[in-house]
């Protein structure tokens, strides 16, 4: 029996090379776009000629490097690195708690009718609410310490991951479970290795969305009620018209946000072969 | 119905084809106060090792019937026996092939094929070797480590086929498996199925819209009426075996085809 079989090894090799070329190209174009944006900034800075309104790129970089290790404000201040670690710690703690709870809640809603009917309206009401609306309330409840920040992230991440999990589980086609059962798998094995497994890419996509929202919330919270974190630093810098430092803080958030999204994208590629291109 | 139906209940032996017996099978779907009677009083006997094709107008309950045989859906009335035992749920003794191949997208071709044995904790080196042979047979040896989205439509069908065949099902249930394929790939799959059946003599229940396909493949063709589905007639196809695609041009073939079409349009 020989149906059409292309010499796949060469096909795969060619495809792999093409993919590598494409990713190099993308990297190159992306770097060029960033460089162009910096060039526009630099030209604009010379045109404005006012370091408070718009500092030059080199001045911003100089201050960024300086405050990486030097505290700001000088009295009782923290370094950029410390502030970044504080914000990251809050994000990770709230995100981990929110994701785990969302996974469990979403799976329970998908599996148990009563839980779905009970939780559906609550999640539905919570989701469109901007988490930052809860900041004053959380401060009243938990003070301005870590607990209120982690709770804020948690309540932002929870509905997003819950809905993503529920949606992904609902979207698993019956054909998958049918195929699994008729191949001899038990219903437990099917639940674990087919239904839950098929939902993983959708859940990770939900986690990516939740991570984006988490950065918005944490920066807002640190600006309203905190004594540390990148948001707090940016606010302080703004109060003293330290524009280069504001830009530095924003740059740090950009790098961290990009890094975490990149990690989640790697996770998505690991769990979803169709995402590898 | 016919004398060829196997009335004798044999002791089931793994790997031996099984006989299928349907008696007065009925199924009504109830949804939001609307009732759809998909099947009503369907009786059918399929001998062990027989290739039976099922044709009928769209919506007459062919898929429902197959799903009842597979154990995904329960019949409201009647009896469904595979080798004398009532069907109570899905199982690896009845291999199912859907219209669209439902390979698991997170597994490679090889892992998909090994899914059944692995899930049943029956994954031995022998089974792995058999999987490699099967992949060779269906022409996918070089794509063993490719993921489903990297395969063409026809290749996915063949992979799904291998995934079922490794379980040595005693009955194959196929629901318009080649319906979505282009003419050439489809002819290739039909040839492959005929060769396979010639070798293994598995009992096959094959649903199709295509009268020519039914005539080419089947020992008998069961024609269902419009909804609710009932067996209208069972047409014997007395064409010699082994058959090939060239037989479709012979007079005997065309005559057989016309007979089925007449019953369908009656
Ligand atoms: N899960 C379901 N819920 C409600 N009605 C259903 C369900 N499955 C099938 N039906 C109805 O039962 C009837 C038979 O459906 P079935 O899919 O078995 O038809 P079919 O013969 O396979 O049609 P086709 O040739 O178009 O595939 C149809 O009227 C359909 O609407
Ligand atoms: Mg159908």
Coordinates of N, CA and C in Angstrom, one line a residue, chain A residues 41 50-55 60 63 237-238 240-250:
Chain A
X41 N 11.7 60.1 18.9 CA 11.7 60.6 20.2 C 12.9 61.6 20.4
X50 N 13.3 71.0 26.1 CA 13.0 71.2 27.5 C 13.0 69.9 28.2
X51 N 14.0 69.7 29.1 CA 14.2 68.4 29.7 C 13.1 67.9 30.5
X52 N 12.2 68.8 31.1 CA 11.1 68.4 31.9 C 10.0 67.9 31.0
X53 N 9.7 68.5 29.9 CA 8.6 68.0 29.1 C 9.0 66.8 28.4
X54 N 10.2 66.8 27.7 CA 10.7 65.6 27.0 C 12.2 65.5 27.0
X55 N 12.7 64.7 27.9 CA 14.2 64.5 28.0 C 14.7 63.8 26.7
X60 N 17.6 60.0 29.5 CA 16.7 59.0 30.1 C 17.5 57.7 30.4
X63 N 19.7 58.2 33.4 CA 19.0 58.1 34.7 C 18.5 56.7 35.0
X237 N 8.3 60.3 41.0 CA 9.1 61.0 40.0 C 8.3 62.1 39.4
X238 N 7.0 61.9 39.2 CA 6.1 62.9 38.6 C 5.9 64.1 39.5
X240 N 8.0 65.3 41.5 CA 9.2 66.1 41.5 C 9.7 66.5 40.1
X241 N 8.8 66.3 39.1 CA 9.1 66.7 37.7 C 10.3 66.0 37.2
X242 N 10.5 64.8 37.7 CA 11.7 64.0 37.2 C 11.3 63.2 36.0
X243 N 11.1 63.8 34.9 CA 10.5 63.1 33.7 C 11.4 61.9 33.2
X244 N 12.7 62.1 33.2 CA 13.5 60.9 32.8 C 13.2 59.7 33.6
X245 N 13.0 59.9 34.9 CA 12.7 58.7 35.7 C 11.3 58.1 35.5
X246 N 10.4 59.1 35.1 CA 9.0 58.5 34.7 C 9.2 57.6 33.6
X247 N 9.9 58.1 32.6 CA 10.2 57.2 31.4 C 10.9 55.9 31.8
X248 N 11.8 56.0 32.7 CA 12.5 54.8 33.1 C 11.6 53.8 33.7
X249 N 10.7 54.3 34.6 CA 9.7 53.4 35.2 C 8.8 52.8 34.2
X250 N 8.4 53.6 33.2 CA 7.5 53.0 32.2 C 8.3 52.0 31.4

